[in-house]
PDB file of C-alpha atoms in Angstrom:
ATOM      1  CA  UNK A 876       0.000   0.000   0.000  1.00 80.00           C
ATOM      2  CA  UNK A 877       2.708   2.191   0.547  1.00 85.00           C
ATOM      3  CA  UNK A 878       4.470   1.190  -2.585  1.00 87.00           C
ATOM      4  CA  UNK A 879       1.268   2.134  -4.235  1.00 88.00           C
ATOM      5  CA  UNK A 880       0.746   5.736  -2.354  1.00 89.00           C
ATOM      6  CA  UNK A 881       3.984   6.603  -3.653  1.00 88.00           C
ATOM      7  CA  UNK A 882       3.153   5.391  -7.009  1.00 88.00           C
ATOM      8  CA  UNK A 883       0.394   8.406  -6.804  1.00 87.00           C
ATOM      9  CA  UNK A 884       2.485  10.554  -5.800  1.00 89.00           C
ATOM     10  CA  UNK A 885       4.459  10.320  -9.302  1.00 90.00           C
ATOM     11  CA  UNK A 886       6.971   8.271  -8.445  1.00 91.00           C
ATOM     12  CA  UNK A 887       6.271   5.040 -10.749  1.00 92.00           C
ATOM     13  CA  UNK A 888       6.595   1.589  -8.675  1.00 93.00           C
ATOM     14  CA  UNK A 889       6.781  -2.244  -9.802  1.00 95.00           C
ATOM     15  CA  UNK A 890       6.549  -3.983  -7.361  1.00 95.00           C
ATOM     16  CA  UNK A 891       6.908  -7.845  -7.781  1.00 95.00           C
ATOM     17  CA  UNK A 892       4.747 -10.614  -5.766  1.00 96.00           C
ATOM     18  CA  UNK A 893       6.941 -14.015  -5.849  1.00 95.00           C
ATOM     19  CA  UNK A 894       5.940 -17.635  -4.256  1.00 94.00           C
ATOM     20  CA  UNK A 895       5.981 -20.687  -5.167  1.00 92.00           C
ATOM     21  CA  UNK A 896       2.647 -22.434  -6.749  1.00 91.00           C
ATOM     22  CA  UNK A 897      -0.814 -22.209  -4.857  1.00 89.00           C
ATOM     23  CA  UNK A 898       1.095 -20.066  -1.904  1.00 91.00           C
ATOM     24  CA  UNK A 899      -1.818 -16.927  -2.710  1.00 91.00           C
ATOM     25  CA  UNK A 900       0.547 -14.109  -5.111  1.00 94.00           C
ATOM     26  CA  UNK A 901      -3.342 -14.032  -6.520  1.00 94.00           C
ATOM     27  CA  UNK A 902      -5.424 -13.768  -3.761  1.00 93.00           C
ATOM     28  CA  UNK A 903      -2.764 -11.294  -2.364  1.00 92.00           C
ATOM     29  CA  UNK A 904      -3.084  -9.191  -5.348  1.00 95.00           C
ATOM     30  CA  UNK A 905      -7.183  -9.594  -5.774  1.00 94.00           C
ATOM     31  CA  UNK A 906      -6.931  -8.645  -1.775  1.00 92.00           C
ATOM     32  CA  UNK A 907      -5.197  -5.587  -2.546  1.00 92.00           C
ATOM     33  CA  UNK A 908      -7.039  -4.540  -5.753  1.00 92.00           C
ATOM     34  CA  UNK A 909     -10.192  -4.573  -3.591  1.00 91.00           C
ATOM     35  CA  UNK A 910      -8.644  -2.184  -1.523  1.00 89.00           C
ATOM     36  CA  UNK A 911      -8.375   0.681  -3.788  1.00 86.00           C
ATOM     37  CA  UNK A 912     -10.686   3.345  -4.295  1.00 76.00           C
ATOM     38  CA  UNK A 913      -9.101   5.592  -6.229  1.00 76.00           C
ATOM     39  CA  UNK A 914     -10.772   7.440 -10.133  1.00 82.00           C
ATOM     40  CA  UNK A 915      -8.136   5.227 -11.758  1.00 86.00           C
ATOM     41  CA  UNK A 916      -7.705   2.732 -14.439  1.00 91.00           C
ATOM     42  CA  UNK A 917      -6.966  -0.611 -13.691  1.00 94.00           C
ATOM     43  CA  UNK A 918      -5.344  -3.419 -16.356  1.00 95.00           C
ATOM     44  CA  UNK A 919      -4.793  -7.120 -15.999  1.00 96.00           C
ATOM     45  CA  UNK A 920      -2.988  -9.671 -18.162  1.00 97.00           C
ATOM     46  CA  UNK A 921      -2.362 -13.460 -17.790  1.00 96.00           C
ATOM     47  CA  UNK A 922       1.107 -14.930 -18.688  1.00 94.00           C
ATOM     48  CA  UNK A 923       0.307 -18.304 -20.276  1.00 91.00           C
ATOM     49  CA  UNK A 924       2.763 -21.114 -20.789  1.00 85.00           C
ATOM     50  CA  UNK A 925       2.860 -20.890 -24.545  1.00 76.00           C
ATOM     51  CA  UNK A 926       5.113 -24.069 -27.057  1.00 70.00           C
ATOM     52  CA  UNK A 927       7.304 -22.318 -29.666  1.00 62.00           C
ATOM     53  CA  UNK A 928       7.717 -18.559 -30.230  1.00 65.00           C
ATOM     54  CA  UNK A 929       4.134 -17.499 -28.529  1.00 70.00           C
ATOM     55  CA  UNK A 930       2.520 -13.875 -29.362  1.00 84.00           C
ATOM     56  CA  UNK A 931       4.595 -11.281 -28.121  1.00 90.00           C
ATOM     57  CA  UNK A 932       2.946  -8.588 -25.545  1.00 95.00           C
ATOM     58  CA  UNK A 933       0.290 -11.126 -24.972  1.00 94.00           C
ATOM     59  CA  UNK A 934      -0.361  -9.823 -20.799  1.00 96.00           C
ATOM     60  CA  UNK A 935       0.003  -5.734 -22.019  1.00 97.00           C
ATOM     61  CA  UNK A 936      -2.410  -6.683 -24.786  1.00 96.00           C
ATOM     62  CA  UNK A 937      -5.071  -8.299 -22.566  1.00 96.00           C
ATOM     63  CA  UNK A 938      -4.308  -5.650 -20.124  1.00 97.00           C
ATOM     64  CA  UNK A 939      -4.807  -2.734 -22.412  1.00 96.00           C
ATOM     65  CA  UNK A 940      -7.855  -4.716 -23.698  1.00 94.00           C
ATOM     66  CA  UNK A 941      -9.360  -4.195 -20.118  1.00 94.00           C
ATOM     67  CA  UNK A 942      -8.427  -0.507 -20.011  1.00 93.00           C
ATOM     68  CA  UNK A 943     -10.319  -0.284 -23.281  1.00 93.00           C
ATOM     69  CA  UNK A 944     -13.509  -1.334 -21.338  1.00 91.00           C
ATOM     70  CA  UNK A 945     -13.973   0.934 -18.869  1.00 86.00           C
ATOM     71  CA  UNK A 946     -17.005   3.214 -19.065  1.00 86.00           C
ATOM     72  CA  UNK A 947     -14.082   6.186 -20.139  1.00 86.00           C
ATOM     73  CA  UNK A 948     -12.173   3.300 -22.569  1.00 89.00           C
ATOM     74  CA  UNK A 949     -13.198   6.054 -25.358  1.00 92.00           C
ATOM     75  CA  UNK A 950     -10.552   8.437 -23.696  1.00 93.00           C
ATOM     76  CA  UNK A 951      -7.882   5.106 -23.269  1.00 95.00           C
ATOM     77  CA  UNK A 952      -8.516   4.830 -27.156  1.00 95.00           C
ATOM     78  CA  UNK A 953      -7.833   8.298 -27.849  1.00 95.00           C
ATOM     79  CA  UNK A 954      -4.025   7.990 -26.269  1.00 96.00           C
ATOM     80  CA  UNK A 955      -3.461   5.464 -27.587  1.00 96.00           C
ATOM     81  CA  UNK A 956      -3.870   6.394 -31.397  1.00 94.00           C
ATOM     82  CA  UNK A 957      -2.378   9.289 -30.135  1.00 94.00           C
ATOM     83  CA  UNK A 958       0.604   8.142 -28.796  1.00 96.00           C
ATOM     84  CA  UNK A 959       0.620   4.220 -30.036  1.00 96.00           C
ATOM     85  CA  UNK A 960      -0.197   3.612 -33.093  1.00 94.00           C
ATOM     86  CA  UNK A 961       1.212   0.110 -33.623  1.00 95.00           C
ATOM     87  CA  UNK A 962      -0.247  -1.296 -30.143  1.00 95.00           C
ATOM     88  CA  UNK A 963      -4.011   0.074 -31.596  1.00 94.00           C
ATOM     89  CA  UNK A 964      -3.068  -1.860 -34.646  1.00 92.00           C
ATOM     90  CA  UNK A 965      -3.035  -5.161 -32.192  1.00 91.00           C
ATOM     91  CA  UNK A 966      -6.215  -3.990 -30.947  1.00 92.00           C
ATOM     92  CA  UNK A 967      -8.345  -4.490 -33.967  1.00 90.00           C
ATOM     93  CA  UNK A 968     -11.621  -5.102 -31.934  1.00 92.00           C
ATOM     94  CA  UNK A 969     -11.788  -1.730 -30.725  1.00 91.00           C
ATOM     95  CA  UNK A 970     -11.842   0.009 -33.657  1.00 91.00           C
ATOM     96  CA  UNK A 971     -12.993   0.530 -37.091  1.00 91.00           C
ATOM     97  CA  UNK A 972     -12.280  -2.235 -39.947  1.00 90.00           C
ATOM     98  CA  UNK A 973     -11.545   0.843 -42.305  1.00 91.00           C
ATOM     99  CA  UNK A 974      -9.131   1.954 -39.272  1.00 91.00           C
ATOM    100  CA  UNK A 975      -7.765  -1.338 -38.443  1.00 89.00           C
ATOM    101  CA  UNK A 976      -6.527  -1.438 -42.101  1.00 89.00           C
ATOM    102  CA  UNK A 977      -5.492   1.462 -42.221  1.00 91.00           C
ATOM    103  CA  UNK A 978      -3.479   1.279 -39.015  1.00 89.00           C
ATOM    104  CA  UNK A 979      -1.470  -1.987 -40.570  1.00 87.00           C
ATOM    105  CA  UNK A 980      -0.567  -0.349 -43.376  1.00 87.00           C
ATOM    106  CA  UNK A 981       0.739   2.888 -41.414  1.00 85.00           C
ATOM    107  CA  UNK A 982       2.531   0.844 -39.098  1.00 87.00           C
ATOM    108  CA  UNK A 983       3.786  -1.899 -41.700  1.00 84.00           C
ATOM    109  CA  UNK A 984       7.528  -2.564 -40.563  1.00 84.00           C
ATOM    110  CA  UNK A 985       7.151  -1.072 -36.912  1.00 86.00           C
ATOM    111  CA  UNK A 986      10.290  -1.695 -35.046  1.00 91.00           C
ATOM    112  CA  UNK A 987      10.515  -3.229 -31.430  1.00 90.00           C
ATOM    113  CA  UNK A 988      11.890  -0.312 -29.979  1.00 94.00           C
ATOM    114  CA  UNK A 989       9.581   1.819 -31.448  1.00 95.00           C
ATOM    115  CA  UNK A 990       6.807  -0.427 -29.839  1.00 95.00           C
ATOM    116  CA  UNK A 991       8.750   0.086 -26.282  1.00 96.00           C
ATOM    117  CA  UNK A 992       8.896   3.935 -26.679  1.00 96.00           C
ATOM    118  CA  UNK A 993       5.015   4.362 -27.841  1.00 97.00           C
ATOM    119  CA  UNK A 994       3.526   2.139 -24.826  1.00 97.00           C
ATOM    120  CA  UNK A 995       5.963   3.891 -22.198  1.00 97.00           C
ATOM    121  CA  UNK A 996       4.732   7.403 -23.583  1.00 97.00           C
ATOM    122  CA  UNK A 997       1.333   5.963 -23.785  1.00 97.00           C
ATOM    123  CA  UNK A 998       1.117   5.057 -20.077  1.00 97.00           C
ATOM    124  CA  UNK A 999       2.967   8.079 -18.787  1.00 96.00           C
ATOM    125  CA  UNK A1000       0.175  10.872 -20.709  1.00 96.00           C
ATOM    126  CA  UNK A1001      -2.750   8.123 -19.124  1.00 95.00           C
ATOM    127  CA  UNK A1002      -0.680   8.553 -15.849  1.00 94.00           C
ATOM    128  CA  UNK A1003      -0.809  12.542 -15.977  1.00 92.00           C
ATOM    129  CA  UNK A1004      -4.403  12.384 -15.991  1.00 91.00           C
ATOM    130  CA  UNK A1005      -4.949   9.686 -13.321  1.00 92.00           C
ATOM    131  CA  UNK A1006      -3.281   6.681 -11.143  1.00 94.00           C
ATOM    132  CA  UNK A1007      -2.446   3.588 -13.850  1.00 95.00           C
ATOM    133  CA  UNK A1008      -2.626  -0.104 -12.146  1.00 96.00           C
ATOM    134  CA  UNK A1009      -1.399  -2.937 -14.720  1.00 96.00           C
ATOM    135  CA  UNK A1010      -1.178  -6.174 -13.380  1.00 97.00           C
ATOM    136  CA  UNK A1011       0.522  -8.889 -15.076  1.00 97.00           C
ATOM    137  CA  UNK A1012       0.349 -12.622 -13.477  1.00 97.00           C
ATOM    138  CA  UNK A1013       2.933 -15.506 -14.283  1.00 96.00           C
ATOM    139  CA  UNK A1014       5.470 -13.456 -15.593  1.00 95.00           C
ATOM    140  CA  UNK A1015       7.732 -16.485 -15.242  1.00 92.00           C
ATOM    141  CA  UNK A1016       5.606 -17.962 -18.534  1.00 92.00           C
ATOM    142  CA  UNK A1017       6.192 -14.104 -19.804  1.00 92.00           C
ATOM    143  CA  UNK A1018       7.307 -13.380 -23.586  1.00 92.00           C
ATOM    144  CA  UNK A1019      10.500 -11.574 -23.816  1.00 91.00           C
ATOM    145  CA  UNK A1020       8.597  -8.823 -25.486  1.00 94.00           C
ATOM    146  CA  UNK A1021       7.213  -8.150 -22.725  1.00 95.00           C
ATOM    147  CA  UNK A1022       9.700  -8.102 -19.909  1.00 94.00           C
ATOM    148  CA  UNK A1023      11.612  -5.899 -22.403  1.00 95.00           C
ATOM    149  CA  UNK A1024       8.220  -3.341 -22.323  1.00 97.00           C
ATOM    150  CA  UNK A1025       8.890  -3.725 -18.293  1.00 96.00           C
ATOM    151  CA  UNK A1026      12.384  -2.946 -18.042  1.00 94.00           C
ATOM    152  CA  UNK A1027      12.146   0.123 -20.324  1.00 95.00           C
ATOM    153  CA  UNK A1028       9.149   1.171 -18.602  1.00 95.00           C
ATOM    154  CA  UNK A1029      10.578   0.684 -14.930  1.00 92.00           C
ATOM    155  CA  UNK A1030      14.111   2.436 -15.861  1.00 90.00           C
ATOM    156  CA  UNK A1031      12.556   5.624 -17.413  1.00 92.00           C
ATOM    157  CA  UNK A1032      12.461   9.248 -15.335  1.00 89.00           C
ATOM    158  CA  UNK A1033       9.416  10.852 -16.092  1.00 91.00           C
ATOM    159  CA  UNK A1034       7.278  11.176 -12.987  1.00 91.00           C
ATOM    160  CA  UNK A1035       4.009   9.015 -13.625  1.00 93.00           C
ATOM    161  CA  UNK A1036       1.219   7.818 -11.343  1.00 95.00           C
ATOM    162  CA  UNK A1037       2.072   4.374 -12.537  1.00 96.00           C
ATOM    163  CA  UNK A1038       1.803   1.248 -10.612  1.00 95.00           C
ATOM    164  CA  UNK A1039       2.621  -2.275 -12.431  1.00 96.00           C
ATOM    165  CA  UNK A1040       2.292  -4.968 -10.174  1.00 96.00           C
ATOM    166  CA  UNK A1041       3.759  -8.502 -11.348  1.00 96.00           C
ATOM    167  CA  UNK A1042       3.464 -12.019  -9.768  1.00 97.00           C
ATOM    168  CA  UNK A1043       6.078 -14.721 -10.658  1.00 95.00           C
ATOM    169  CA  UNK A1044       7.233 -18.021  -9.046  1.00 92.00           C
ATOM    170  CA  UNK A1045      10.824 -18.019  -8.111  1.00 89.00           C
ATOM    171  CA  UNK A1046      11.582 -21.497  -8.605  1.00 85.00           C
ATOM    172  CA  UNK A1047      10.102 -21.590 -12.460  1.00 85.00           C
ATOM    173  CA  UNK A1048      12.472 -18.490 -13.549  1.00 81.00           C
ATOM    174  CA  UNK A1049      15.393 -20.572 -12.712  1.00 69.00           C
ATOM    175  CA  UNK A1050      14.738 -22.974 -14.931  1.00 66.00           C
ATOM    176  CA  UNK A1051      12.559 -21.160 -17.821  1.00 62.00           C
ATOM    177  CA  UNK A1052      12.968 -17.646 -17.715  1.00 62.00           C
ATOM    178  CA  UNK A1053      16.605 -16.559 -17.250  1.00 81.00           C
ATOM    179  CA  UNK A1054      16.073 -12.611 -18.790  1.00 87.00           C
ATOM    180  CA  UNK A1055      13.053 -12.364 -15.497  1.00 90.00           C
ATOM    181  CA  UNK A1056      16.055 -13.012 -13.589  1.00 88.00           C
ATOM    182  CA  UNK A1057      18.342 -10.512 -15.261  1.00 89.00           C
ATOM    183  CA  UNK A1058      15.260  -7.356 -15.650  1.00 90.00           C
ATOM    184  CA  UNK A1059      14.955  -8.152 -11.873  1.00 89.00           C
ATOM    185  CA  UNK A1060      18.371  -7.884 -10.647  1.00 88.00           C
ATOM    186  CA  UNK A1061      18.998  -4.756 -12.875  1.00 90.00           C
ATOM    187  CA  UNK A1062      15.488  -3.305 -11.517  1.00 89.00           C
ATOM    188  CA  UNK A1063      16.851  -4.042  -8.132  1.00 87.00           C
ATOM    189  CA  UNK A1064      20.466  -2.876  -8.172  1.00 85.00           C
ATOM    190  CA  UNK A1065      19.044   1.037  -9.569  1.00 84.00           C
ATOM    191  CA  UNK A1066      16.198   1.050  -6.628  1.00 83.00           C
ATOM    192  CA  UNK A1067      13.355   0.272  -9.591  1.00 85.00           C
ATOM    193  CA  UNK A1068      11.953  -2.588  -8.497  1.00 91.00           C
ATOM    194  CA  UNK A1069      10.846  -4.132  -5.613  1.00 93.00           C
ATOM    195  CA  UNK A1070      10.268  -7.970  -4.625  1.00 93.00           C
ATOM    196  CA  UNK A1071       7.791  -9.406  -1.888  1.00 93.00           C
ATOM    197  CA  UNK A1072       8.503 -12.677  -1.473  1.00 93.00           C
ATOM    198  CA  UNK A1073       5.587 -15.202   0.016  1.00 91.00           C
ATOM    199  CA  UNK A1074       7.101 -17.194   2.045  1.00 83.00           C
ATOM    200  CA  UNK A1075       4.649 -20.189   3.900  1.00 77.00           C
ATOM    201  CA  UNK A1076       2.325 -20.721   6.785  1.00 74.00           C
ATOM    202  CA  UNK A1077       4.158 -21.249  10.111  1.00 76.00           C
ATOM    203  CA  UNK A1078       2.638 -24.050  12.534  1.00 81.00           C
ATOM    204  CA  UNK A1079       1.219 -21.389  14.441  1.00 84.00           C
ATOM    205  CA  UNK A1080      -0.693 -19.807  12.035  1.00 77.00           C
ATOM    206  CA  UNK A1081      -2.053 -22.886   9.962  1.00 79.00           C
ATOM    207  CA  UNK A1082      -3.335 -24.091  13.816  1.00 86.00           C
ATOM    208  CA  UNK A1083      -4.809 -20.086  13.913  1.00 86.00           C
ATOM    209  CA  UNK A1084      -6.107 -20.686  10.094  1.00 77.00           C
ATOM    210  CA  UNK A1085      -7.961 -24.315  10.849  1.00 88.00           C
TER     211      UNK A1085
END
């Protein structure tokens, strides 16, 4: 909570919940949701353990999907054609078929990095207007797309009200994900990130629990 008061403040936070399997990073992070009540926007994405290459940006996608529903997704829309042209081009559901075309053709040969730069600009003009929550789970099954959108969001300057809150198990990274392990440690040696380890139930509170 007082990650996320900070966040307000301007002072963008990610903040990373880490557990193993079934030890409640969700619950925590539902539990916490629930206790906002701020005139915000709130995203969430799902990492899914995806064979082969997988789509890239496939959490920020959902997540920005979710923005896009809000009663004011209308204004969400409007920043991002704005500001991010090739992410509105992923978002062909949300706008025109005349637009969506038109928006693949514009965008035809969009480089990574310009896809970094649009959604970090993109977030920080939502953020001037009000407090941004994106919440990406399982970002141990993440694409590397999208821990690259996370370390070039987390490492720029510009004062935002922007909160991204990530949930990961520790164990899985090892073995799967070794650039989580690399965007953490660099988030965490320049004071960007910050890890809250679940650790489990001692006797005395599962007796308390039952």
């Amino acid at each position: 909570r007082r990650l996320f008061e900070k966040a307000v403040q301007g002072e963008r936070q990610l903040v990373f919940v880490t557990g193993e399997a079934g030890i409640g990073k969700t619950t925590l992070v539902d539990s916490f949701l629930q206790t906002l009540d701020i005139n915000g926007w709130i995203g969430r994405g799902q990492c899914l353990e995806q064979y082969g290459e997988g789509e890239a940006y496939l959490p920020v996608l959902e997540a920005l999907g979710q923005l896009c529903r809000w009663p004011d997704g209308p204004s969400v829309l409007t920043v991002l054609r704005q500001a991010a042209p090739t992410w509105v081009a992923q978002l062909p559901q949300w706008v025109s078929v005349e637009e969506a075309e038109a928006l693949q053709a514009k965008v035809l040969g969009a480089t990574p990095a310009r896809m970094l730069r649009e959604m970090a600009e993109a977030l920080e003009i939502l953020a001037t207007q009000r407090p941004v929550v994106l919440v990406l789970e399982d970002l141990h099954w993440s694409d590397r797309s999208t821990l690259d959108l996370l370390g070039y969001v987390g490492q720029r300057r510009i004062p935002a009200q922007l909160y991204v809150l990530g949930t990961y198990r520790p164990a899985e990274v090892t073995v799967t994900e070794p650039p989580l392990l690399r965007l953490m440690d660099t988030l965490r040696a320049r004071g960007q990130g910050v890890e809250l380890p679940l650790a489990g139930l001692s006797a005395e509170a599962v007796a308390v629990y039952v």
